Structures are given as structure tokens and as C-alpha cells.
Amino acid sequence: MDLTRATDAPWLLRRVRPMGGAAIDVLVQAGRIAAVGPELTPPAGTPEEEGGGALLLPGLVESHTHLDKTLWGLPWYRNAVGHRLIDRIDNERGFRAASGHDAATQSMRLARAFLAAGTTRLRSHVDIDTQAGLRHLAGVQRTAAALAPWLQIQTVAFPQSGLLGRPGTAELLGAALAEGADVLGGLDPCAIDGDPVRSLDVLFGLAERHGKPLDIHLHEPGAMGAFSLGLILERTAALGMQGRVAVSHAFCLGDLPAAEVQALLARLAALDVSLVTSAPSSRSVPPLLAARAAGVTVAGGNDGIRDTWTPYGSPDMLARAMQIGLRYNLRRDDEIEQTLDCVTAVGARACGFGAHGLAPGCRADLVLVEAETVAEAVVARPTRRLVVAGGRIVARDGHLLPGLPGEEAPPSMPAPVS
Amino acid sequence: MDLTRATDAPWLLRRVRPMGGAAIDVLVQAGRIAAVGPELTPPAGTPEEEGGGALLLPGLVESHTHLDKTLWGLPWYRNAVGHRLIDRIDNERGFRAASGHDAATQSMRLARAFLAAGTTRLRSHVDIDTQAGLRHLAGVQRTAAALAPWLQIQTVAFPQSGLLGRPGTAELLGAALAEGADVLGGLDPCAIDGDPVRSLDVLFGLAERHGKPLDIHLHEPGAMGAFSLGLILERTAALGMQGRVAVSHAFCLGDLPAAEVQALLARLAALDVSLVTSAPSSRSVPPLLAARAAGVTVAGGNDGIRDTWTPYGSPDMLARAMQIGLRYNLRRDDEIEQTLDCVTAVGARACGFGAHGLAPGCRADLVLVEAETVAEAVVARPTRRLVVAGGRIVARDGHLLPGLPGEEAPPSMPAPVS
């Protein structure tokens, strides 16, 4: 039986240790987890896959990346870009115009690498600007549609070059949402747009008109960032958008006085506004454990992966979990388990992906690795022995099975992530 | 011809691109690089190894690790240790006493993994304390002796539990140096020893008496760290120990006023005192580019690898170079090349390993990877295609060749580093 084929027939994953616990079996049917328990006895003839006591994780979740920008699988890009944010924004727009960068091909390459490494749900910001229009969105949407049965991709209509500075951008964002972008993105209402009230009014107005959630890049530091965050929280409350707003980066929460941070965390929790962090080594970051203790949803994501902005990043979300552990100096096993939470259950919650996890009824997104505990899986990042996505086996030993969309004739991709 | 055997006969490495430059050949003889250049024509019958245009790096250098502590290759250690420095010190001493931890076996496991990933020179701190005496040193020295033709290991006699607090430690350090420890180590003269002047007087006195260089762990933050650093610099000058003192970590240089940092960097450069950093994501760090610009030697190292202190770290020094890049937000190719420098030429300089590099006369320590540029090698960390150490081929495709010391009958080690 070819388990990559769409089928509603049940199959059994034998002897796996969910989150490092005692071995159980998992019955999969119609793309969902139908049952879990020790030594299940499905009807005779039910196909079985032997798990061999490997560690079972739920599908990994990438809450913040930029599939449209990546140069994954292309020859090395020699980065000689200036250090300011605006240098990077301008360089990228110019590079894309000159190179004929194709967001469909590139997003497919990176999305396949994510899937091979166990990511089954992913939120990608996609640049919308007056130069490229909706071209990048169309490219990522093509990848999302092709991979939908296995890797669920959300698209965020993201004004990378600013919302107010280039007339016509707001209209393009509206068009992107009308074309099916799942989320509306925003960017630094003070530092980039220069007019935070008008910027956020336009942004929230668009979100309300189109009935879409928001995910706002907030790089602004210290008091400026706190001011913008306050404006975001005000509008979230005023428009009743609780549970539908995420703030990415939020560096300011890492460099404000402790009392002010606690007050902001309480408001974030009360309004159910999520935070998304890449846990960068070189920037201040929101306090992870304090935010979780305050009830704030804190998800993890790469940000860009191997693009004109940065050479770093990896489609392996266990590597991102490790980065979170390193950034927050989490060394105990119980602490490192929280980093996995950021790239599984909590990431799904921040992005609004439902039915995620290892319980009956959840989407059957399963990742097997050779590890004793969750902490070992995060630190050692073993090759994914098996990846199940939407109920079907899609990868073995770090390699996607043949027949999935986006295969390329010559093996032009980098080595599989391990 | 078996290139792993000791021989003075020449052999040729064909078509490799040093540091990403144009392809050349490398002639190796008697453990040294005898000649480099395009299309060398050695005597007929000289054995050849085809490089296939791969990127050639010099042997990698680990300037700060703790081979004696590692649990590499053992079942996962569940870390439930408290968060204070003293918790970790006490926990480790207790764990070792209870577990029968064997520094010889463990240092060999990790050293072999380093060699497989292209590290050919390494400085290891080794705990000396009144409970274990010189036992850990003897274990690491056994590994160092066995691997000496390939991986050069320096041992640092390191008072992990403090120099003054436990009577008899200074005598043990003296005994360790008499037994052949290469370097004398120190630790936080204020925060751990509580008496900085006496602590450093004892330490420098021991170094002077035994004619050994110094490498001092300085975790102390801010003004306290600057005070201790000042005392170290005074004694370096007074005893004429220029070029023979390293300060590891030096977190204080990351959290002092800029003018004070510049003044300290100038004194470090003038006295040729090296800095060694692991570039931790969660701590303040010395300013890398400013220190290099001031003429300070800044080397890179892991610190501990998978031990009771930390689950993190890797015997792949390209991963440490990447960590340095992430910590200092180095994204341009020319910046990332400086991270490789920290784990090759500059590391060798900090530790006093001579004749390191790709020029004729250097020790023939060569690493081949499939990468276009140095920056790509750091970011992608490809499997080491070939490792040459002391003139002999020791590893192919990430695996050590058979016949080297420390082979274990059952394959109990983790997967090779790639």
C-alpha cells in the first residue's frame, strides 16, 4: 500500500513514544488521528508502519518566514549589503527586479525542505509592493495550493517597503486580501511609515473591511516600540480583534523597564495578542518564560532563510527551537521542552491552525526521530526518520518520497536537512 | 598507498580552491605543506588525491572546550540543575563522583568527533580539584598522546571549583603543570575566589614558577569584570608575560561604557593578551569587530559540549563560526569570513599553535568542503569531504578512517557531524 496516496482507509503507526513517554500506537484515518493507545488492535489487514520506539512529535509549525524571498537551492548569494534596514529593503527590491527572482519556484524549493524536516504548517509573509504588485503572492499561492494536502501554508500580505510611503500600497494590500491572502501584515508604524496613528488606522481598517487577522512586524526598540505596541493594543480592543492579532519580533519587550514589560504582557494576554520571535542572538527579545507565565502566546519562526537579507536560517524547526533555547539560556530538560512548544502547539495557536497535536481528532501530522527525550531531539536535531502530513507518509530519513509536487529533475537542492 | 600511515613520502592534493579562490594543487610532504600552486608537477609516481574543485580550508582550531566533562556518546543526560554557577559546579562534582565518569574515554569520543569534522588543534581546559586530584588530567593526556600525530590537544590545568576556597588546590595545579599540563587556568578572582589580588598573585606566581602560559575564565560582569581584567593586565605587564595570557569569555567587555571598553581593548592589544569567546546568544560579549580593529586577538571556542552544564555545543567548529556570525549579526560575506578566522588562524595564534595555515611550511592540516565561498561553508556547514591532519588523510565524508586510536567496537557514538 502506498501511504502517500490520498485514502480514507485507516493505517497504524506502531510503537512510538509521544514526547518521549511510554510507547503507544497511533491509528490514522482520513487524515486525522483516530485513536492512540498501547497495543491498538485495528481490523485485520490494516496496514502498519513500525515505529521502533522512536520519539514521536507533532508536526512542526513555522510561524514566521518569508518563502517568497528565499534563494534556497540557488548558487550562493554574495552578500555585500549595507547594514541599515532601509539598505536591505532597497537592495532586495533592486535584486529581484534585476534577477527575475521567481517566488513560485523558490517558495516551492524551501517549502519542500520544510516538509522533509517535519514542518506541516507554516505562515509566510509575502511582499506586496508597488514595483512587484501581487506577483510574489501569486507565486507563493501556487506553492501553497500544490502542497495543501501535506503542508498547510498561510500567506500574509506584507508591505515590506512600508504602507504609507509608496502610494497605492494600501490598495494593493486590499487586492491581495481579495485574492485570498490569509492574513494582513504590517511593519514599524513609526520607524518605517513615520505616522503611526495613520499607518495603524489604515492597516486595521483594511483588516476589518476584509475580515482578516493581522500580523505586524515590530522592530522598533524601547520606548518607540512600546508606543507602537500600545497603539496596536488599543485598536485590537476597539475593533474586537482579540485572538486575531500577532506581533512579530517585538524587540522592545526586551529592552524596557521590567514593570513596563509586565504591564504590556498583561495587556497582550488579556487581548489574546500573540508574539512571534525568531529569538535572534544579536537583538533584545521578549522575555519568553515571563510572557508564557503571564499567559501570552509566544511562537517561534525563522524569519528569512538564506535570502538577500540574511544567509542564515534553516527549514528545520528543531534548529529554531534550539536557537530559542540558546537565546534564552534554557539548559534544563523541562525548559527546553518549552522551546519545542513554541514550534508546535503554541505556533499553531498563534497562527490559528486548529486541531494540532497528538490527541485523537487532531490532523495526523507526525514526526519520528531517534531520540530519548524532547530535549535531546531539540539539541541533537536527528534526521527525521518519518514524516506524516495530513495522514500520509511524505518523507523517510530526511528525504521526501517521490511523487510530491515540485520535484526537480536535476538534484539542484542542497543536502537534506538533518 | 595508505595515506593514513606515517610516511615522509610526498603526495599531491589536486584542484582545490583555498578559501574559495582559484583552483590550485597542494603538495604535502613529511606532515607539512611543501608547495602550493596551479598544476604542480611532482615527480612521476607521486600519489594524488583529486580535490574536484572543492573549497579548501586550513585545519579548524577549537580554542576553548572541556573535553574532560563531556557526556558525548553516552545516553542523554536529563538536566535538572539549578541556575547559579555554583549549582552547576557542585552538581558536576557530585555527578562525577557518583557516576564514575571517565575522562579518558569521554575525551577520546569527543576528540574523535572533532577530528572527523576537521578540527586539528584544540585547547581543552581540564578540571583540577581536591576531590578528583589529577585524574581528569591523566585521562585527557592519554587521549592527547594517542591522537597527537593528527589532533594536537593542549591541556589547561583549570581550578573549576576555585583556587583559594579549597586548600590544596594551588599545590594540585602545580603538580598538574609538573605532570605536563600545557597551560595554567584561572577562574573569576572576585566572584568565585572572593579575594582577587591574592587569587591572581597565586595564579601568576604558579605560571611564572612553571614557565607556563595562562588562560583565565572571566565571567564577571560589568565593573567587577573590568576590575579583575585590570588586575590581570597589571600582572601580565609586571611579569613580562606579553603574548602568553588569554582571557576567556570576558563578558564584561560587552556591558561597559564604550570609552572604557576602548581603553581596555587598547591595553589588551598592547600586552598581546588574547580573548576567547564562545559568542553565547544569552550573554553580553566582547565587541568582536572593534576588538579586531584595535589589534586584539579574538579566538572562538565552544566552551562545554553536551555535559552536565549544558546540552548544547558541537564538535563542528564551522557551527561555532556560524554562532559567532549570529551573535554579532554578521551577514555580509566579508564579515562572515572573519568568523572563520576566529576558528582557524586567530585561534591558532591565541593558543600558540605555530605554522598554521595554507602556506608552504605550515602543518598540513587541510579541510575540504563542497561550498562556493568561505561564507557558504560557515552557514551551510557541509559534511567534511576530506580531512588531512599532520599530512595524513584521517576522514572522508564526515567519517574517520579505520585504524585511528579510540575506535569502539559497537557504534555507540552519535551520527557523524555534518
mmCIF file of C-alpha atoms in Angstrom, chain B residues 94-337:
data_model
loop_
_atom_site.group_PDB
_atom_site.id
_atom_site.type_symbol
_atom_site.label_atom_id
_atom_site.label_comp_id
_atom_site.label_asym_id
_atom_site.label_seq_id
_atom_site.Cartn_x
_atom_site.Cartn_y
_atom_site.Cartn_z
ATOM 1 C CA GLY B 94 28.707 15.194 42.672
ATOM 2 C CA PHE B 95 27.695 13.619 39.355
ATOM 3 C CA ARG B 96 31.248 12.637 38.570
ATOM 4 C CA ALA B 97 31.811 11.090 41.959
ATOM 5 C CA ALA B 98 28.585 9.087 41.697
ATOM 6 C CA SER B 99 28.769 8.065 38.029
ATOM 7 C CA GLY B 100 32.399 7.017 37.740
ATOM 8 C CA HIS B 101 32.734 9.458 34.828
ATOM 9 C CA ASP B 102 35.869 8.525 32.873
ATOM 10 C CA ALA B 103 37.666 11.483 31.332
ATOM 11 C CA ALA B 104 39.890 9.297 29.164
ATOM 12 C CA THR B 105 37.015 7.546 27.399
ATOM 13 C CA GLN B 106 34.883 10.661 27.124
ATOM 14 C CA SER B 107 37.622 12.965 25.893
ATOM 15 C CA MET B 108 38.535 10.400 23.234
ATOM 16 C CA ARG B 109 34.951 10.204 21.999
ATOM 17 C CA LEU B 110 34.633 13.940 21.620
ATOM 18 C CA ALA B 111 38.145 14.410 20.260
ATOM 19 C CA ARG B 112 37.460 11.888 17.509
ATOM 20 C CA ALA B 113 34.268 13.752 16.595
ATOM 21 C CA PHE B 114 36.255 16.999 16.431
ATOM 22 C CA LEU B 115 38.813 15.397 14.135
ATOM 23 C CA ALA B 116 36.149 13.937 11.848
ATOM 24 C CA ALA B 117 34.736 17.457 11.450
ATOM 25 C CA GLY B 118 38.118 18.966 10.585
ATOM 26 C CA THR B 119 39.498 20.242 13.892
ATOM 27 C CA THR B 120 43.217 19.533 14.045
ATOM 28 C CA ARG B 121 44.235 21.719 17.009
ATOM 29 C CA LEU B 122 42.382 22.131 20.254
ATOM 30 C CA ARG B 123 42.783 23.640 23.712
ATOM 31 C CA SER B 124 40.936 21.821 26.479
ATOM 32 C CA HIS B 125 40.522 23.052 29.997
ATOM 33 C CA VAL B 126 40.672 20.139 32.448
ATOM 34 C CA ASP B 127 39.275 20.293 35.965
ATOM 35 C CA ILE B 128 41.756 20.039 38.786
ATOM 36 C CA ASP B 129 40.149 19.844 42.202
ATOM 37 C CA THR B 130 40.751 18.391 45.628
ATOM 38 C CA GLN B 131 38.168 15.665 45.086
ATOM 39 C CA ALA B 132 39.406 14.280 41.741
ATOM 40 C CA GLY B 133 43.002 15.408 42.014
ATOM 41 C CA LEU B 134 44.775 14.962 38.681
ATOM 42 C CA ARG B 135 42.556 12.115 37.472
ATOM 43 C CA HIS B 136 40.779 14.082 34.718
ATOM 44 C CA LEU B 137 44.102 15.470 33.515
ATOM 45 C CA ALA B 138 45.582 11.992 33.225
ATOM 46 C CA GLY B 139 42.552 10.933 31.170
ATOM 47 C CA VAL B 140 42.749 13.826 28.722
ATOM 48 C CA GLN B 141 46.521 13.456 28.478
ATOM 49 C CA ARG B 142 46.031 9.835 27.457
ATOM 50 C CA THR B 143 43.723 10.961 24.629
ATOM 51 C CA ALA B 144 46.113 13.747 23.656
ATOM 52 C CA ALA B 145 49.049 11.342 23.445
ATOM 53 C CA ALA B 146 47.114 8.802 21.395
ATOM 54 C CA LEU B 147 45.877 11.353 18.859
ATOM 55 C CA ALA B 148 48.993 13.568 18.797
ATOM 56 C CA PRO B 149 50.047 12.840 15.196
ATOM 57 C CA TRP B 150 46.654 14.064 13.957
ATOM 58 C CA LEU B 151 44.860 16.211 16.551
ATOM 59 C CA GLN B 152 47.077 18.406 18.715
ATOM 60 C CA ILE B 153 45.482 18.826 22.133
ATOM 61 C CA GLN B 154 46.674 21.383 24.689
ATOM 62 C CA THR B 155 45.613 20.802 28.292
ATOM 63 C CA VAL B 156 44.841 23.649 30.679
ATOM 64 C CA ALA B 157 45.045 22.865 34.412
ATOM 65 C CA PHE B 158 41.776 24.515 35.425
ATOM 66 C CA PRO B 159 40.576 25.125 39.015
ATOM 67 C CA GLN B 160 36.852 24.788 38.224
ATOM 68 C CA SER B 161 35.909 24.783 41.910
ATOM 69 C CA GLY B 162 38.043 27.840 42.666
ATOM 70 C CA LEU B 163 41.688 28.325 43.547
ATOM 71 C CA LEU B 164 41.510 29.691 47.090
ATOM 72 C CA GLY B 165 38.374 28.117 48.546
ATOM 73 C CA ARG B 166 39.631 24.560 48.816
ATOM 74 C CA PRO B 167 43.049 24.300 50.445
ATOM 75 C CA GLY B 168 45.433 22.193 48.435
ATOM 76 C CA THR B 169 44.190 23.356 45.023
ATOM 77 C CA ALA B 170 47.217 25.531 44.273
ATOM 78 C CA GLU B 171 49.507 22.617 45.056
ATOM 79 C CA LEU B 172 47.463 20.378 42.758
ATOM 80 C CA LEU B 173 47.708 22.939 39.962
ATOM 81 C CA GLY B 174 51.455 22.998 40.427
ATOM 82 C CA ALA B 175 51.520 19.219 40.283
ATOM 83 C CA ALA B 176 49.404 19.299 37.099
ATOM 84 C CA LEU B 177 51.887 21.632 35.430
ATOM 85 C CA ALA B 178 54.746 19.417 36.565
ATOM 86 C CA GLU B 179 52.868 16.468 35.040
ATOM 87 C CA GLY B 180 52.808 18.204 31.678
ATOM 88 C CA ALA B 181 49.684 20.352 31.563
ATOM 89 C CA ASP B 182 50.457 22.906 28.868
ATOM 90 C CA VAL B 183 48.679 25.948 30.298
ATOM 91 C CA LEU B 184 47.570 27.189 33.725
ATOM 92 C CA GLY B 185 43.892 28.085 34.042
ATOM 93 C CA GLY B 186 42.122 30.525 36.328
ATOM 94 C CA LEU B 187 38.554 31.478 37.261
ATOM 95 C CA ASP B 188 36.750 34.617 38.410
ATOM 96 C CA PRO B 189 39.110 36.017 41.052
ATOM 97 C CA CYS B 190 36.375 38.178 42.631
ATOM 98 C CA ALA B 191 33.158 36.211 42.155
ATOM 99 C CA ILE B 192 34.462 32.726 42.879
ATOM 100 C CA ASP B 193 37.649 33.248 44.855
ATOM 101 C CA GLY B 194 36.482 36.319 46.756
ATOM 102 C CA ASP B 195 39.999 37.757 47.029
ATOM 103 C CA PRO B 196 41.122 38.943 43.597
ATOM 104 C CA VAL B 197 44.587 40.212 44.493
ATOM 105 C CA ARG B 198 45.602 37.113 46.395
ATOM 106 C CA SER B 199 43.954 34.814 43.838
ATOM 107 C CA LEU B 200 45.781 36.394 40.891
ATOM 108 C CA ASP B 201 49.056 36.637 42.802
ATOM 109 C CA VAL B 202 48.937 32.904 43.499
ATOM 110 C CA LEU B 203 47.939 32.176 39.903
ATOM 111 C CA PHE B 204 50.566 34.326 38.194
ATOM 112 C CA GLY B 205 53.139 33.073 40.693
ATOM 113 C CA LEU B 206 52.419 29.487 39.695
ATOM 114 C CA ALA B 207 52.571 30.351 35.997
ATOM 115 C CA GLU B 208 55.888 32.125 36.431
ATOM 116 C CA ARG B 209 57.404 29.338 38.543
ATOM 117 C CA HIS B 210 56.467 26.691 35.984
ATOM 118 C CA GLY B 211 57.079 28.834 32.905
ATOM 119 C CA LYS B 212 53.566 28.209 31.542
ATOM 120 C CA PRO B 213 51.071 30.474 29.780
ATOM 121 C CA LEU B 214 47.768 31.441 31.388
ATOM 122 C CA ASP B 215 44.125 31.152 30.277
ATOM 123 C CA ILE B 216 41.669 32.697 32.721
ATOM 124 C CA HIS B 217 37.866 32.194 32.684
ATOM 125 C CA LEU B 218 36.402 35.630 33.425
ATOM 126 C CA HIS B 219 32.604 35.510 33.709
ATOM 127 C CA GLU B 220 32.400 38.546 35.991
ATOM 128 C CA PRO B 221 30.140 41.235 34.517
ATOM 129 C CA GLY B 222 30.497 44.986 34.225
ATOM 130 C CA ALA B 223 32.639 46.908 36.658
ATOM 131 C CA MET B 224 33.641 43.817 38.622
ATOM 132 C CA GLY B 225 34.918 42.115 35.495
ATOM 133 C CA ALA B 226 36.746 45.270 34.400
ATOM 134 C CA PHE B 227 38.413 45.448 37.805
ATOM 135 C CA SER B 228 39.620 41.855 37.587
ATOM 136 C CA LEU B 229 40.715 42.355 33.996
ATOM 137 C CA GLY B 230 42.750 45.368 35.110
ATOM 138 C CA LEU B 231 44.493 43.240 37.736
ATOM 139 C CA ILE B 232 45.248 40.595 35.104
ATOM 140 C CA LEU B 233 46.716 43.182 32.744
ATOM 141 C CA GLU B 234 48.874 44.711 35.511
ATOM 142 C CA ARG B 235 50.375 41.326 36.336
ATOM 143 C CA THR B 236 50.875 40.434 32.685
ATOM 144 C CA ALA B 237 52.961 43.575 32.275
ATOM 145 C CA ALA B 238 54.818 43.201 35.564
ATOM 146 C CA LEU B 239 55.883 39.620 34.826
ATOM 147 C CA GLY B 240 56.637 40.209 31.140
ATOM 148 C CA MET B 241 54.008 37.674 30.110
ATOM 149 C CA GLN B 242 53.032 39.503 26.924
ATOM 150 C CA GLY B 243 51.716 37.044 24.347
ATOM 151 C CA ARG B 244 51.256 34.333 26.968
ATOM 152 C CA VAL B 245 47.924 35.240 28.584
ATOM 153 C CA ALA B 246 44.392 34.567 27.313
ATOM 154 C CA VAL B 247 41.144 35.704 28.908
ATOM 155 C CA SER B 248 38.148 33.506 28.110
ATOM 156 C CA HIS B 249 34.583 34.858 27.951
ATOM 157 C CA ALA B 250 35.284 38.424 29.201
ATOM 158 C CA PHE B 251 31.551 39.151 29.278
ATOM 159 C CA CYS B 252 32.337 42.469 30.995
ATOM 160 C CA LEU B 253 33.640 43.895 27.715
ATOM 161 C CA GLY B 254 30.089 43.643 26.399
ATOM 162 C CA ASP B 255 28.433 45.699 29.111
ATOM 163 C CA LEU B 256 30.767 48.568 29.956
ATOM 164 C CA PRO B 257 30.650 52.129 28.625
ATOM 165 C CA ALA B 258 32.152 52.365 25.157
ATOM 166 C CA ALA B 259 35.096 54.575 26.194
ATOM 167 C CA GLU B 260 36.086 52.173 28.953
ATOM 168 C CA VAL B 261 35.878 49.230 26.549
ATOM 169 C CA GLN B 262 38.091 51.000 24.009
ATOM 170 C CA ALA B 263 40.683 51.725 26.706
ATOM 171 C CA LEU B 264 40.706 48.085 27.796
ATOM 172 C CA LEU B 265 40.973 46.864 24.199
ATOM 173 C CA ALA B 266 43.989 49.124 23.688
ATOM 174 C CA ARG B 267 45.691 47.652 26.770
ATOM 175 C CA LEU B 268 44.838 44.081 25.683
ATOM 176 C CA ALA B 269 46.380 44.771 22.286
ATOM 177 C CA ALA B 270 49.477 46.436 23.730
ATOM 178 C CA LEU B 271 50.121 43.499 26.086
ATOM 179 C CA ASP B 272 49.133 40.938 23.436
ATOM 180 C CA VAL B 273 46.549 39.380 25.749
ATOM 181 C CA SER B 274 44.101 37.267 23.724
ATOM 182 C CA LEU B 275 40.367 36.961 24.173
ATOM 183 C CA VAL B 276 38.479 33.715 23.645
ATOM 184 C CA THR B 277 34.721 33.773 23.157
ATOM 185 C CA SER B 278 32.007 31.199 22.630
ATOM 186 C CA ALA B 279 29.769 34.033 21.399
ATOM 187 C CA PRO B 280 26.884 32.964 23.645
ATOM 188 C CA SER B 281 23.443 34.100 22.487
ATOM 189 C CA SER B 282 22.267 34.873 26.004
ATOM 190 C CA ARG B 283 25.199 36.844 27.434
ATOM 191 C CA SER B 284 26.976 40.088 26.696
ATOM 192 C CA VAL B 285 30.122 39.547 24.662
ATOM 193 C CA PRO B 286 33.303 41.472 23.821
ATOM 194 C CA PRO B 287 32.819 43.597 20.680
ATOM 195 C CA LEU B 288 34.377 41.372 18.015
ATOM 196 C CA LEU B 289 34.927 43.800 15.169
ATOM 197 C CA ALA B 290 36.065 46.622 17.442
ATOM 198 C CA ALA B 291 38.476 44.290 19.221
ATOM 199 C CA ARG B 292 39.913 43.053 15.930
ATOM 200 C CA ALA B 293 40.216 46.640 14.707
ATOM 201 C CA ALA B 294 42.107 47.511 17.912
ATOM 202 C CA GLY B 295 44.541 44.690 17.220
ATOM 203 C CA VAL B 296 43.261 42.236 19.828
ATOM 204 C CA THR B 297 43.454 38.513 19.088
ATOM 205 C CA VAL B 298 39.888 37.124 19.423
ATOM 206 C CA ALA B 299 39.538 33.367 19.110
ATOM 207 C CA GLY B 300 36.420 31.194 19.151
ATOM 208 C CA GLY B 301 35.532 28.092 21.111
ATOM 209 C CA ASN B 302 32.564 26.041 22.185
ATOM 210 C CA ASP B 303 33.040 26.036 25.911
ATOM 211 C CA GLY B 304 31.426 22.814 27.222
ATOM 212 C CA ILE B 305 29.812 20.355 24.820
ATOM 213 C CA ARG B 306 26.946 18.162 25.925
ATOM 214 C CA ASP B 307 27.855 17.902 29.610
ATOM 215 C CA THR B 308 26.165 18.434 32.961
ATOM 216 C CA TRP B 309 26.477 22.191 32.438
ATOM 217 C CA THR B 310 24.905 22.483 29.042
ATOM 218 C CA PRO B 311 23.269 20.205 26.491
ATOM 219 C CA TYR B 312 24.445 22.426 23.629
ATOM 220 C CA GLY B 313 27.688 22.688 21.666
ATOM 221 C CA SER B 314 29.095 20.727 18.777
ATOM 222 C CA PRO B 315 32.467 19.371 17.728
ATOM 223 C CA ASP B 316 31.918 21.133 14.394
ATOM 224 C CA MET B 317 33.915 24.372 14.506
ATOM 225 C CA LEU B 318 32.088 25.653 11.418
ATOM 226 C CA ALA B 319 28.975 25.607 13.625
ATOM 227 C CA ARG B 320 30.853 27.706 16.189
ATOM 228 C CA ALA B 321 31.877 30.126 13.439
ATOM 229 C CA MET B 322 28.203 30.393 12.470
ATOM 230 C CA GLN B 323 27.287 31.032 16.111
ATOM 231 C CA ILE B 324 29.804 33.887 16.139
ATOM 232 C CA GLY B 325 28.197 35.235 12.975
ATOM 233 C CA LEU B 326 24.732 35.054 14.510
ATOM 234 C CA ARG B 327 25.809 36.606 17.818
ATOM 235 C CA TYR B 328 27.479 39.567 16.129
ATOM 236 C CA ASN B 329 24.848 39.874 13.402
ATOM 237 C CA LEU B 330 27.437 39.369 10.656
ATOM 238 C CA ARG B 331 25.622 38.873 7.369
ATOM 239 C CA ARG B 332 27.983 40.113 4.678
ATOM 240 C CA ASP B 333 30.400 37.625 3.160
ATOM 241 C CA ASP B 334 33.419 39.698 4.186
ATOM 242 C CA GLU B 335 32.148 39.748 7.778
ATOM 243 C CA ILE B 336 31.429 36.029 7.900
ATOM 244 C CA GLU B 337 34.980 35.332 6.734
#
